[in-house]
Amino acid sequence: MTTTALGLPTSGIDLFSDEVLADPYPYYRQLRDMGPLVELPQYGVVALARFAQVADALTDWETFSSADGVGLNDILNQAFQGTIIASDPPYHDQLRAVLAERLAPRSLRALRSEIAARADRHAEDLVARGSFDAVTDLARAVPVAIVLDLLGFPAEGRDQLLKWAEGFGNVNGPANERMRGSLPVVEELFGWLTTTCTRERMVPGGFATTIHEAAQRGDIPQEAVVPLMSSYALPAMDTTISAIASAVHLFAENPDQWDAVRADHTLIPGAFNEVLRMESPVQAFTRVTHRPYSAEGVSIPENVRVVVLYGAANRDERRYLDPDRFDVRRENVDHVAFGLGTHSCPGQGLTRLEAHAVLEALARRVDRWELVGEPRRRLTNITRSLDSLPVVVH
Amino acid sequence: MPVIRADRTKCEGYGNCVIAAPELVDVDHEGVVVVLQEQIPESALGRAENAVRSCPVSALRVDG
């Protein structure tokens, strides 16, 4: 352990290497044990791996600003300046207000029965087949259909959206090969949003129309329209898909937990929270300090980029007893998989609606999950994703 | 004794609070938070703080 100019413990753990991305949890534990603030010289950032520091960073935007970008590379951070995720209040609040009402769970209640019906039909089909891939046939199918309709994107180009969404897990990472390989995807997406997703071609009544209307009224600047569309479209895909696939994976590996959920469907919300805690779809974003911050006798000055490790915080033994145990009855509503504070995921109501409906439909029909063949993980810089999860249902 | 307070104008009906502290808050038929019990006993303080923290729109707070 050596120290640098910051006077912090340092670590050579490469969070974005294949090895660590495949199973980050032992490395997260090492980082947590080293202290509340650990420098990663390879990336020029300070890691926040403990729950307490992650919670501080997310709830104190004045100290931990998003306005200098939340990715790990300068290219992306510059390209995404002024987007909702890379803004601080008050501008951030102006952007967030555009879709807040439409995404409020209160407003989504009207969709509940339709989403439940869709999930149910889908589950029925899959269970009848008996064997399927929980990623390609289940996780990717349900959210995509729902979200695309809600967003109101034109049919032309929709099939690309998933591919573009997957690219975002990489472009937010450090400037490594994975990131560079996904950059073209960002250009394609923005091209599509700009040229195809114009006001007249959006399905009326969709979220994208709401965004266009807000700009027309002058609530947000015109330049904010395309970034805002992308900000809401992309996280709606990859992350939800990840969570649903992880749910099947965890339940297949913990049949006693699936039995508990089958016996009592009121456990479903807590169970989904537990899936998110254990396998947080977003594993890292960054912030830049605008004021000094200290914890347990160590400190960092302003102008330091920190990496907020959601997946590490969610398995912090300082917060969760026996954190690596998947326990649907655990008190876990405080997990940070949706973030916290001002940037906390505005789509979490919709995500829960979809995921609860899928789990409900499956809990009615599946006694037992059997994993067949190897689950295949997709290694991306900041998201936790499965590419394939072949199962047989009993 | 600490009390829990809810800003009903901010509430968007996420319901995270109900999962966190069902004895203290609920969400009504219109999807807006309702405080069932203002006074927070010692035993519920942790849950109350979880409820506050888990609200995406910061509609809850604990006073005192």
Short mmCIF file of C-alpha atoms in Angstrom, two decimals:
data_model
loop_
_atom_site.label_atom_id
_atom_site.label_comp_id
_atom_site.label_asym_id
_atom_site.label_seq_id
_atom_site.Cartn_x
_atom_site.Cartn_y
_atom_site.Cartn_z
CA MET A 1 0.00 0.00 0.00
CA THR A 2 1.53 3.32 -1.03
CA THR A 3 0.20 6.82 -0.78
CA THR A 4 0.27 9.65 -3.31
CA ALA A 5 -0.16 13.39 -3.19
CA LEU A 6 -3.71 12.89 -1.98
CA GLY A 7 -2.44 11.00 1.01
CA LEU A 8 -4.89 8.18 0.51
CA PRO A 9 -4.41 4.45 0.34
CA THR A 10 -4.04 3.42 -3.28
CA SER A 11 -5.06 0.31 -5.15
CA GLY A 12 -3.96 -1.22 -8.42
CA ILE A 13 -7.24 -3.08 -8.84
CA ASP A 14 -8.38 -2.55 -12.42
CA LEU A 15 -12.13 -2.26 -12.07
CA PHE A 16 -12.61 -2.39 -15.84
CA SER A 17 -10.50 -5.44 -16.60
CA ASP A 18 -12.18 -8.63 -17.82
CA GLU A 19 -11.28 -10.39 -14.61
CA VAL A 20 -12.87 -7.85 -12.33
CA LEU A 21 -15.92 -7.26 -14.50
CA ALA A 22 -16.61 -10.99 -14.53
CA ASP A 23 -16.87 -11.03 -10.73
CA PRO A 24 -16.25 -7.66 -9.08
CA TYR A 25 -17.43 -8.52 -5.59
CA PRO A 26 -14.21 -9.81 -4.01
CA TYR A 27 -12.43 -6.74 -5.38
CA TYR A 28 -15.12 -4.43 -4.02
CA ARG A 29 -14.58 -5.96 -0.60
CA GLN A 30 -10.88 -5.24 -0.83
CA LEU A 31 -11.58 -1.62 -1.72
CA ARG A 32 -14.09 -1.22 1.10
CA ASP A 33 -11.63 -2.66 3.60
CA MET A 34 -8.89 -0.28 2.53
CA GLY A 35 -10.85 2.74 3.69
CA PRO A 36 -13.67 5.16 2.88
CA LEU A 37 -11.60 6.81 0.10
CA VAL A 38 -9.18 4.81 -2.04
CA GLU A 39 -7.22 6.21 -4.93
CA LEU A 40 -7.09 4.31 -8.20
CA PRO A 41 -4.04 5.86 -9.87
CA GLN A 42 -4.59 3.92 -13.09
CA TYR A 43 -7.74 5.94 -13.74
CA GLY A 44 -6.96 9.08 -11.81
CA VAL A 45 -10.04 8.68 -9.64
CA VAL A 46 -10.87 8.05 -6.00
CA ALA A 47 -13.10 5.07 -5.36
CA LEU A 48 -16.11 5.23 -3.07
CA ALA A 49 -16.92 1.60 -2.33
CA ARG A 50 -18.63 1.83 1.05
CA PHE A 51 -22.33 2.46 1.47
CA ALA A 52 -21.80 5.50 3.69
CA GLN A 53 -19.61 7.32 1.16
CA VAL A 54 -21.82 6.38 -1.79
CA ALA A 55 -24.86 7.67 0.06
CA ASP A 56 -23.00 10.90 0.92
CA ALA A 57 -21.92 11.41 -2.68
CA LEU A 58 -25.37 10.85 -4.10
CA THR A 59 -27.27 12.97 -1.60
CA ASP A 60 -24.88 15.95 -1.50
CA TRP A 61 -24.80 17.30 -5.05
CA GLU A 62 -23.24 20.55 -3.94
CA THR A 63 -20.11 18.71 -2.86
CA PHE A 64 -20.34 15.95 -5.46
CA SER A 65 -21.27 17.59 -8.73
CA SER A 66 -22.51 15.89 -11.88
CA ALA A 67 -21.97 18.98 -14.03
CA ASP A 68 -18.48 17.93 -15.06
CA GLY A 69 -19.84 14.66 -16.39
CA VAL A 70 -20.49 11.32 -14.76
CA GLY A 71 -18.56 9.07 -17.11
CA LEU A 72 -14.99 8.00 -16.76
CA ASN A 73 -13.60 9.52 -19.92
CA ASP A 74 -13.36 13.08 -21.20
CA ILE A 75 -14.78 12.38 -24.66
CA LEU A 76 -18.09 11.24 -23.31
CA ASN A 77 -18.22 13.80 -20.56
CA GLN A 78 -17.78 16.60 -23.06
CA ALA A 79 -20.31 15.18 -25.50
CA PHE A 80 -22.88 14.80 -22.73
CA GLN A 81 -22.47 18.21 -21.12
CA GLY A 82 -25.79 19.63 -20.10
CA THR A 83 -27.69 16.36 -20.30
CA ILE A 84 -29.92 15.55 -17.36
CA ILE A 85 -27.49 13.06 -15.88
CA ALA A 86 -24.61 15.49 -16.21
CA SER A 87 -26.29 18.52 -14.70
CA ASP A 88 -26.73 19.96 -11.24
CA PRO A 89 -29.73 21.81 -9.93
CA PRO A 90 -31.26 24.19 -10.90
CA TYR A 91 -30.86 23.28 -14.61
CA HIS A 92 -31.15 19.59 -13.75
CA ASP A 93 -34.50 20.16 -12.05
CA GLN A 94 -35.82 21.99 -15.11
CA LEU A 95 -35.02 18.99 -17.29
CA ARG A 96 -36.34 16.48 -14.81
CA ALA A 97 -39.64 18.30 -14.47
CA VAL A 98 -40.48 17.59 -18.13
CA LEU A 99 -41.23 13.92 -17.64
CA ALA A 100 -41.65 13.77 -13.88
CA GLU A 101 -45.43 13.71 -13.89
CA ARG A 102 -45.66 11.11 -16.66
CA LEU A 103 -43.26 8.76 -14.91
CA ALA A 104 -44.73 9.22 -11.46
CA PRO A 105 -46.06 5.90 -10.25
CA ARG A 106 -49.37 7.65 -9.78
CA SER A 107 -49.56 8.25 -13.51
CA LEU A 108 -48.35 4.79 -14.34
CA ARG A 109 -51.11 3.11 -12.41
CA ALA A 110 -53.24 3.38 -15.50
CA LEU A 111 -50.78 1.09 -17.26
CA ARG A 112 -50.72 -1.53 -14.57
CA SER A 113 -53.34 -3.87 -15.97
CA GLU A 114 -51.99 -3.66 -19.51
CA ILE A 115 -48.45 -4.37 -18.37
CA ALA A 116 -49.68 -7.23 -16.20
CA ALA A 117 -51.60 -8.69 -19.13
CA ARG A 118 -48.57 -8.46 -21.41
CA ALA A 119 -46.30 -10.06 -18.84
CA ASP A 120 -48.84 -12.77 -18.27
CA ARG A 121 -49.22 -13.63 -21.96
CA HIS A 122 -45.49 -13.72 -22.32
CA ALA A 123 -44.97 -15.96 -19.31
CA GLU A 124 -47.69 -18.29 -20.54
CA ASP A 125 -45.94 -18.72 -23.90
CA LEU A 126 -42.53 -19.33 -22.37
CA VAL A 127 -43.70 -21.78 -19.76
CA ALA A 128 -45.56 -23.72 -22.43
CA ARG A 129 -42.27 -24.01 -24.33
CA GLY A 130 -40.62 -25.35 -21.18
CA SER A 131 -37.11 -24.37 -22.16
CA PHE A 132 -35.93 -20.92 -23.22
CA ASP A 133 -33.25 -18.33 -22.74
CA ALA A 134 -34.14 -16.02 -19.87
CA VAL A 135 -32.17 -13.18 -21.47
CA THR A 136 -33.16 -13.30 -25.13
CA ASP A 137 -36.69 -14.72 -24.70
CA LEU A 138 -37.77 -13.14 -21.43
CA ALA A 139 -35.68 -10.22 -20.19
CA ARG A 140 -35.21 -8.61 -23.59
CA ALA A 141 -38.76 -9.16 -24.76
CA VAL A 142 -40.94 -7.60 -22.10
CA PRO A 143 -39.41 -4.21 -21.26
CA VAL A 144 -38.51 -3.36 -24.81
CA ALA A 145 -42.07 -3.63 -26.11
CA ILE A 146 -43.53 -1.65 -23.22
CA VAL A 147 -40.97 1.10 -23.19
CA LEU A 148 -40.90 1.71 -26.93
CA ASP A 149 -44.65 2.23 -26.97
CA LEU A 150 -44.51 4.57 -23.99
CA LEU A 151 -41.71 6.58 -25.49
CA GLY A 152 -43.57 6.84 -28.78
CA PHE A 153 -40.56 6.33 -30.99
CA PRO A 154 -41.38 5.66 -34.63
CA ALA A 155 -41.18 2.02 -35.71
CA GLU A 156 -38.32 2.78 -38.03
CA GLY A 157 -35.09 2.19 -36.14
CA ARG A 158 -36.60 0.64 -33.02
CA ASP A 159 -34.75 -2.62 -33.55
CA GLN A 160 -31.49 -0.73 -33.28
CA LEU A 161 -32.35 0.83 -29.98
CA LEU A 162 -31.37 -2.21 -27.99
CA LYS A 163 -27.97 -2.33 -29.65
CA TRP A 164 -27.45 1.35 -28.99
CA ALA A 165 -28.57 1.00 -25.41
CA GLU A 166 -26.03 -1.74 -24.82
CA GLY A 167 -23.30 0.56 -26.10
CA PHE A 168 -23.94 2.97 -23.30
CA GLY A 169 -22.72 0.54 -20.69
CA ASN A 170 -19.32 0.88 -22.36
CA VAL A 171 -19.02 4.49 -23.45
CA ASN A 172 -19.42 5.73 -19.90
CA GLY A 173 -16.39 3.74 -18.83
CA PRO A 174 -12.73 4.71 -19.02
CA ALA A 175 -11.14 5.23 -22.44
CA ASN A 176 -10.34 1.55 -22.94
CA GLU A 177 -10.95 -0.73 -25.90
CA ARG A 178 -14.49 -1.50 -24.83
CA MET A 179 -15.32 2.17 -24.68
CA ARG A 180 -13.75 3.05 -28.02
CA GLY A 181 -15.51 0.12 -29.68
CA SER A 182 -18.87 1.46 -28.56
CA LEU A 183 -18.38 5.10 -29.55
CA PRO A 184 -19.78 4.69 -33.07
CA VAL A 185 -22.96 3.48 -31.45
CA VAL A 186 -23.43 6.82 -29.70
CA GLU A 187 -23.12 8.66 -32.98
CA GLU A 188 -25.63 6.38 -34.66
CA LEU A 189 -28.11 6.83 -31.85
CA PHE A 190 -27.88 10.60 -31.82
CA GLY A 191 -28.17 10.61 -35.60
CA TRP A 192 -31.35 8.60 -35.41
CA LEU A 193 -32.82 10.71 -32.65
CA THR A 194 -32.09 13.89 -34.56
CA THR A 195 -33.18 12.92 -38.05
CA THR A 196 -35.86 10.28 -37.51
CA CYS A 197 -37.35 11.15 -34.15
CA THR A 198 -38.63 14.54 -35.13
CA ARG A 199 -41.79 15.92 -33.63
CA GLU A 200 -44.10 14.90 -36.49
CA ARG A 201 -42.87 11.33 -36.60
CA MET A 202 -43.27 10.51 -32.94
CA VAL A 203 -46.37 8.64 -31.90
CA PRO A 204 -48.62 11.29 -30.33
CA GLY A 205 -49.05 11.04 -26.60
CA GLY A 206 -45.72 9.35 -26.06
CA PHE A 207 -43.00 10.58 -23.75
CA ALA A 208 -40.95 11.80 -26.67
CA THR A 209 -43.82 14.05 -27.76
CA THR A 210 -43.99 15.46 -24.23
CA ILE A 211 -40.33 16.37 -24.53
CA HIS A 212 -40.85 18.10 -27.88
CA GLU A 213 -43.81 20.01 -26.47
CA ALA A 214 -41.81 21.21 -23.49
CA ALA A 215 -39.24 22.69 -25.86
CA GLN A 216 -41.96 24.30 -27.94
CA ARG A 217 -43.31 25.98 -24.81
CA GLY A 218 -39.84 27.16 -23.92
CA ASP A 219 -39.66 25.08 -20.72
CA ILE A 220 -36.36 23.64 -21.95
CA PRO A 221 -33.99 24.79 -24.70
CA GLN A 222 -34.36 23.14 -28.13
CA GLU A 223 -30.85 21.65 -27.86
CA ALA A 224 -31.98 19.73 -24.80
CA VAL A 225 -34.55 17.69 -26.75
CA VAL A 226 -32.37 15.00 -28.32
CA PRO A 227 -30.21 14.48 -25.23
CA LEU A 228 -33.31 14.22 -23.09
CA MET A 229 -34.85 11.64 -25.40
CA SER A 230 -31.71 9.57 -25.23
CA SER A 231 -31.43 10.00 -21.48
CA TYR A 232 -34.80 8.43 -20.93
CA ALA A 233 -34.76 5.86 -23.72
CA LEU A 234 -31.47 4.16 -23.10
CA PRO A 235 -31.52 3.48 -19.38
CA ALA A 236 -35.02 2.16 -19.85
CA MET A 237 -33.66 -0.80 -21.78
CA ASP A 238 -30.37 -2.26 -20.71
CA THR A 239 -30.84 -1.82 -17.02
CA THR A 240 -34.31 -3.32 -16.82
CA ILE A 241 -33.22 -6.23 -18.99
CA SER A 242 -30.26 -6.79 -16.72
CA ALA A 243 -32.44 -6.82 -13.62
CA ILE A 244 -34.97 -9.29 -14.98
CA ALA A 245 -32.27 -11.67 -16.17
CA SER A 246 -30.46 -11.39 -12.83
CA ALA A 247 -33.70 -12.18 -11.06
CA VAL A 248 -34.06 -15.47 -12.89
CA HIS A 249 -30.40 -16.26 -12.27
CA LEU A 250 -30.63 -15.59 -8.55
CA PHE A 251 -33.87 -17.49 -8.12
CA ALA A 252 -32.49 -20.45 -10.05
CA GLU A 253 -29.51 -20.52 -7.69
CA ASN A 254 -31.65 -19.98 -4.59
CA PRO A 255 -34.73 -22.17 -4.97
CA ASP A 256 -35.75 -21.66 -1.34
CA GLN A 257 -36.16 -17.94 -2.10
CA TRP A 258 -38.30 -18.73 -5.14
CA ASP A 259 -40.44 -21.02 -2.97
CA ALA A 260 -40.95 -18.17 -0.52
CA VAL A 261 -42.08 -15.84 -3.30
CA ARG A 262 -44.39 -18.45 -4.80
CA ALA A 263 -46.02 -18.99 -1.44
CA ASP A 264 -46.46 -15.28 -0.81
CA HIS A 265 -46.63 -12.87 -3.73
CA THR A 266 -46.50 -9.86 -1.40
CA LEU A 267 -42.79 -10.64 -1.14
CA ILE A 268 -42.28 -9.68 -4.78
CA PRO A 269 -41.41 -5.99 -4.27
CA GLY A 270 -38.87 -6.87 -1.60
CA ALA A 271 -37.54 -9.68 -3.76
CA PHE A 272 -37.00 -7.34 -6.69
CA ASN A 273 -35.19 -4.91 -4.40
CA GLU A 274 -32.98 -7.79 -3.32
CA VAL A 275 -32.17 -8.64 -6.94
CA LEU A 276 -31.17 -5.02 -7.51
CA ARG A 277 -29.09 -4.96 -4.37
CA MET A 278 -27.20 -8.12 -5.27
CA GLU A 279 -26.74 -7.46 -8.98
CA SER A 280 -27.05 -3.73 -9.47
CA PRO A 281 -27.52 -3.08 -13.18
CA VAL A 282 -25.45 0.11 -13.01
CA GLN A 283 -22.19 -0.50 -11.20
CA ALA A 284 -20.42 2.84 -11.55
CA PHE A 285 -20.81 6.50 -12.34
CA THR A 286 -18.61 9.39 -11.31
CA ARG A 287 -18.87 12.78 -9.68
CA VAL A 288 -16.39 15.64 -9.27
CA THR A 289 -15.94 17.30 -5.92
CA HIS A 290 -16.73 21.00 -5.81
CA ARG A 291 -15.93 21.17 -2.10
CA PRO A 292 -13.58 19.15 0.11
CA TYR A 293 -14.96 15.96 1.61
CA SER A 294 -13.69 13.96 4.54
CA ALA A 295 -14.52 10.71 6.25
CA GLU A 296 -12.85 8.89 9.12
CA GLY A 297 -9.88 11.20 9.21
CA VAL A 298 -9.06 11.11 5.47
CA SER A 299 -10.09 13.74 3.01
CA ILE A 300 -10.08 14.86 -0.58
CA PRO A 301 -9.99 18.46 -1.83
CA GLU A 302 -12.23 19.94 -4.48
CA ASN A 303 -11.73 19.02 -8.13
CA VAL A 304 -11.26 15.32 -7.54
CA ARG A 305 -13.15 12.85 -9.69
CA VAL A 306 -14.64 10.06 -7.61
CA VAL A 307 -16.10 6.81 -8.88
CA VAL A 308 -19.33 5.89 -7.12
CA LEU A 309 -19.53 2.11 -6.87
CA TYR A 310 -23.20 1.21 -6.49
CA GLY A 311 -22.62 -2.54 -6.60
CA ALA A 312 -19.96 -2.28 -3.90
CA ALA A 313 -22.13 -0.16 -1.62
CA ASN A 314 -25.00 -2.58 -2.00
CA ARG A 315 -22.85 -5.40 -0.62
CA ASP A 316 -21.23 -3.44 2.17
CA GLU A 317 -21.08 -5.61 5.28
CA ARG A 318 -21.12 -2.36 7.26
CA ARG A 319 -24.72 -1.87 6.09
CA TYR A 320 -26.04 -5.34 5.28
CA LEU A 321 -25.48 -8.38 7.42
CA ASP A 322 -24.12 -11.30 5.37
CA PRO A 323 -24.35 -9.13 2.26
CA ASP A 324 -23.64 -11.84 -0.30
CA ARG A 325 -26.69 -13.83 0.74
CA PHE A 326 -29.74 -13.44 -1.49
CA ASP A 327 -32.57 -12.99 0.99
CA VAL A 328 -35.92 -11.72 -0.28
CA ARG A 329 -37.11 -10.88 3.23
CA ARG A 330 -34.14 -8.70 4.09
CA GLU A 331 -34.67 -5.01 4.88
CA ASN A 332 -33.24 -3.63 1.68
CA VAL A 333 -35.38 -0.72 0.61
CA ASP A 334 -32.37 1.56 1.13
CA HIS A 335 -30.28 -0.07 -1.61
CA VAL A 336 -28.66 2.36 -4.02
CA ALA A 337 -29.21 0.50 -7.30
CA PHE A 338 -31.58 3.28 -8.38
CA GLY A 339 -29.28 5.91 -6.95
CA LEU A 340 -30.36 8.34 -4.24
CA GLY A 341 -31.23 11.97 -4.00
CA THR A 342 -31.65 14.30 -6.91
CA HIS A 343 -30.50 11.95 -9.68
CA SER A 344 -32.24 8.86 -8.37
CA CYS A 345 -33.74 6.97 -11.25
CA PRO A 346 -36.92 8.69 -12.44
CA GLY A 347 -38.01 5.52 -14.19
CA GLN A 348 -37.93 3.31 -11.14
CA GLY A 349 -41.71 3.29 -10.87
CA LEU A 350 -41.99 1.92 -14.38
CA THR A 351 -39.17 -0.54 -13.83
CA ARG A 352 -40.89 -1.90 -10.75
CA LEU A 353 -44.20 -2.12 -12.56
CA GLU A 354 -42.64 -4.21 -15.31
CA ALA A 355 -40.49 -6.38 -13.08
CA HIS A 356 -43.19 -7.06 -10.51
CA ALA A 357 -45.60 -8.04 -13.30
CA VAL A 358 -43.05 -10.42 -14.83
CA LEU A 359 -42.20 -12.02 -11.48
CA GLU A 360 -45.87 -12.29 -10.57
CA ALA A 361 -46.70 -14.01 -13.85
CA LEU A 362 -43.83 -16.44 -13.42
CA ALA A 363 -44.49 -17.09 -9.73
CA ARG A 364 -47.94 -18.32 -10.70
CA ARG A 365 -46.57 -20.84 -13.16
CA VAL A 366 -43.02 -21.90 -12.40
CA ASP A 367 -42.32 -24.28 -9.52
CA ARG A 368 -38.64 -24.53 -10.09
CA TRP A 369 -35.97 -22.97 -12.30
CA GLU A 370 -33.29 -25.21 -13.74
CA LEU A 371 -30.18 -23.68 -15.24
CA VAL A 372 -29.06 -25.65 -18.30
CA GLY A 373 -25.88 -24.77 -20.09
CA GLU A 374 -23.55 -22.00 -19.01
CA PRO A 375 -24.90 -18.52 -18.31
CA ARG A 376 -22.94 -16.14 -20.48
CA ARG A 377 -22.04 -12.77 -19.03
CA ARG A 378 -21.56 -9.72 -21.24
CA LEU A 379 -18.68 -7.67 -19.93
CA THR A 380 -19.37 -3.97 -20.18
CA ASN A 381 -17.61 -1.12 -18.44
CA ILE A 382 -20.30 0.11 -16.11
CA THR A 383 -23.27 -2.24 -16.34
CA ARG A 384 -23.80 -5.73 -15.07
CA SER A 385 -25.32 -7.80 -17.89
CA LEU A 386 -26.02 -11.33 -18.94
CA ASP A 387 -26.03 -12.26 -22.61
CA SER A 388 -27.54 -15.70 -22.28
CA LEU A 389 -29.23 -17.67 -19.51
CA PRO A 390 -30.67 -20.97 -20.79
CA VAL A 391 -33.29 -22.40 -18.44
CA VAL A 392 -35.81 -25.17 -18.19
CA VAL A 393 -38.89 -24.49 -16.09
CA HIS A 394 -40.70 -27.04 -13.99
CA MET B 1 -40.02 12.12 20.18
CA PRO B 2 -39.06 12.49 16.51
CA VAL B 3 -41.88 12.86 14.02
CA ILE B 4 -42.25 11.98 10.36
CA ARG B 5 -43.60 14.60 7.97
CA ALA B 6 -44.73 14.19 4.38
CA ASP B 7 -44.97 16.77 1.62
CA ARG B 8 -48.00 15.55 -0.31
CA THR B 9 -47.37 18.02 -3.14
CA LYS B 10 -43.99 16.45 -3.88
CA CYS B 11 -45.16 12.86 -3.59
CA GLU B 12 -45.33 10.96 -6.88
CA GLY B 13 -46.53 7.68 -5.46
CA TYR B 14 -43.31 5.63 -5.64
CA GLY B 15 -44.31 3.79 -2.49
CA ASN B 16 -40.75 3.03 -1.38
CA CYS B 17 -41.68 4.55 1.97
CA VAL B 18 -44.49 2.07 2.52
CA ILE B 19 -42.14 -0.83 2.04
CA ALA B 20 -39.65 0.78 4.41
CA ALA B 21 -41.99 1.78 7.23
CA PRO B 22 -45.50 0.42 6.71
CA GLU B 23 -46.55 1.30 10.25
CA LEU B 24 -45.77 4.98 9.73
CA VAL B 25 -46.88 5.78 6.17
CA ASP B 26 -49.16 4.55 3.44
CA VAL B 27 -50.14 5.60 -0.05
CA ASP B 28 -53.81 6.44 -0.58
CA HIS B 29 -56.10 5.44 -3.44
CA GLU B 30 -54.87 8.43 -5.45
CA GLY B 31 -51.27 7.39 -5.00
CA VAL B 32 -50.36 10.11 -2.51
CA VAL B 33 -48.55 9.55 0.77
CA VAL B 34 -50.53 9.49 3.99
CA VAL B 35 -48.87 9.62 7.40
CA LEU B 36 -50.45 6.94 9.55
CA GLN B 37 -48.48 7.73 12.63
CA GLU B 38 -46.46 10.93 13.15
CA GLN B 39 -44.59 10.03 16.30
CA ILE B 40 -41.67 7.71 15.66
CA PRO B 41 -40.86 5.33 18.51
CA GLU B 42 -37.22 4.41 19.04
CA SER B 43 -37.77 0.99 17.53
CA ALA B 44 -39.01 2.50 14.24
CA LEU B 45 -36.41 5.24 13.84
CA GLY B 46 -34.19 3.21 11.53
CA ARG B 47 -37.15 2.34 9.31
CA ALA B 48 -38.29 5.96 9.30
CA GLU B 49 -34.86 7.07 8.16
CA ASN B 50 -34.90 4.43 5.45
CA ALA B 51 -38.29 5.70 4.32
CA VAL B 52 -36.95 9.25 4.09
CA ARG B 53 -33.85 8.20 2.24
CA SER B 54 -35.62 5.91 -0.20
CA CYS B 55 -37.97 8.60 -1.47
CA PRO B 56 -36.85 9.61 -4.99
CA VAL B 57 -38.43 13.05 -4.64
CA SER B 58 -37.47 13.74 -1.02
CA ALA B 59 -41.08 14.12 0.05
CA LEU B 60 -40.45 12.85 3.56
CA ARG B 61 -38.47 14.14 6.48
CA VAL B 62 -37.91 13.32 10.15
CA ASP B 63 -38.09 16.25 12.56
CA GLY B 64 -36.81 16.29 16.11
#
